[in-house]
């Protein structure tokens, strides 16, 4: 089925002017960008978005990183979008990511790993709602 997922192009990628290159890899994987905006996340937004990780040892660093520069938040649509996006992103740690994936190609480290993608359809809906109003999404 055609479904939606949520994606973030992270500060390490926007800093290196890779917004287009990353988006091209998403599009080549069969995903359509149906909403997109470049934002500077606030600390409160980053803490809220990553609240599930707040007990993790890397939480503070992760929040600092995510507010270290602009990000591009996107809604992606396609056949089985969550899985399709996860496949093209590759493993969280670029050292473990397959050849041809976004993280293998561009990520700097497990933290500065260039992209975020929702891990389930349930979380995709929550994450999309966190950043977008329905009238900002045009399929
Ligand atoms: P993301 O898919 O956005 O979800 C949580 C993020 O935490 C992850 O990508 C990485 O950016 C970051 N992360 C995960 N594991 C670690 C780790 N061990 N050390 C630092 N950052 C991490």
PDB file of N, CA and C in Angstrom, residues 4 34-35 37 128-129 131-139:
ATOM      1  N   UNK A   4       2.902   6.738   4.210  1.00  0.00           N
ATOM      2  CA  UNK A   4       3.785   7.879   4.459  1.00  0.00           C
ATOM      3  C   UNK A   4       4.776   7.571   5.562  1.00  0.00           C
ATOM      4  N   UNK A  34       6.310  14.800  -0.229  1.00  0.00           N
ATOM      5  CA  UNK A  34       4.989  15.427  -0.286  1.00  0.00           C
ATOM      6  C   UNK A  34       4.858  16.596   0.693  1.00  0.00           C
ATOM      7  N   UNK A  35       5.897  16.789   1.516  1.00  0.00           N
ATOM      8  CA  UNK A  35       6.008  17.988   2.356  1.00  0.00           C
ATOM      9  C   UNK A  35       7.474  18.142   2.717  1.00  0.00           C
ATOM     10  N   UNK A  37      10.244  21.154   4.780  1.00  0.00           N
ATOM     11  CA  UNK A  37      10.632  22.490   5.244  1.00  0.00           C
ATOM     12  C   UNK A  37      11.957  22.445   5.977  1.00  0.00           C
ATOM     13  N   UNK A 128       5.099  12.801  11.950  1.00  0.00           N
ATOM     14  CA  UNK A 128       4.550  13.739  10.959  1.00  0.00           C
ATOM     15  C   UNK A 128       3.733  14.813  11.675  1.00  0.00           C
ATOM     16  N   UNK A 129       2.873  14.376  12.598  1.00  0.00           N
ATOM     17  CA  UNK A 129       2.016  15.324  13.331  1.00  0.00           C
ATOM     18  C   UNK A 129       2.830  16.284  14.198  1.00  0.00           C
ATOM     19  N   UNK A 131       5.567  17.796  13.391  1.00  0.00           N
ATOM     20  CA  UNK A 131       6.150  18.893  12.604  1.00  0.00           C
ATOM     21  C   UNK A 131       5.238  19.497  11.539  1.00  0.00           C
ATOM     22  N   UNK A 132       4.181  18.795  11.150  1.00  0.00           N
ATOM     23  CA  UNK A 132       3.373  19.271  10.023  1.00  0.00           C
ATOM     24  C   UNK A 132       1.890  19.319  10.347  1.00  0.00           C
ATOM     25  N   UNK A 133       1.235  20.349   9.785  1.00  0.00           N
ATOM     26  CA  UNK A 133      -0.223  20.367   9.714  1.00  0.00           C
ATOM     27  C   UNK A 133      -0.632  19.647   8.432  1.00  0.00           C
ATOM     28  N   UNK A 134      -1.814  19.077   8.440  1.00  0.00           N
ATOM     29  CA  UNK A 134      -2.270  18.319   7.261  1.00  0.00           C
ATOM     30  C   UNK A 134      -2.271  19.186   5.993  1.00  0.00           C
ATOM     31  N   UNK A 135      -2.554  20.478   6.141  1.00  0.00           N
ATOM     32  CA  UNK A 135      -2.612  21.349   4.934  1.00  0.00           C
ATOM     33  C   UNK A 135      -1.222  21.686   4.382  1.00  0.00           C
ATOM     34  N   UNK A 136      -0.163  21.261   5.041  1.00  0.00           N
ATOM     35  CA  UNK A 136       1.197  21.452   4.520  1.00  0.00           C
ATOM     36  C   UNK A 136       1.653  20.240   3.718  1.00  0.00           C
ATOM     37  N   UNK A 137       0.839  19.187   3.707  1.00  0.00           N
ATOM     38  CA  UNK A 137       1.197  17.939   3.024  1.00  0.00           C
ATOM     39  C   UNK A 137       0.346  17.848   1.764  1.00  0.00           C
ATOM     40  N   UNK A 138       1.039  17.816   0.624  1.00  0.00           N
ATOM     41  CA  UNK A 138       0.336  17.820  -0.663  1.00  0.00           C
ATOM     42  C   UNK A 138       0.812  16.631  -1.482  1.00  0.00           C
ATOM     43  N   UNK A 139      -0.020  15.632  -1.583  1.00  0.00           N
ATOM     44  CA  UNK A 139       0.376  14.398  -2.266  1.00  0.00           C
ATOM     45  C   UNK A 139       0.263  14.495  -3.783  1.00  0.00           C
TER      46      UNK A 139
END
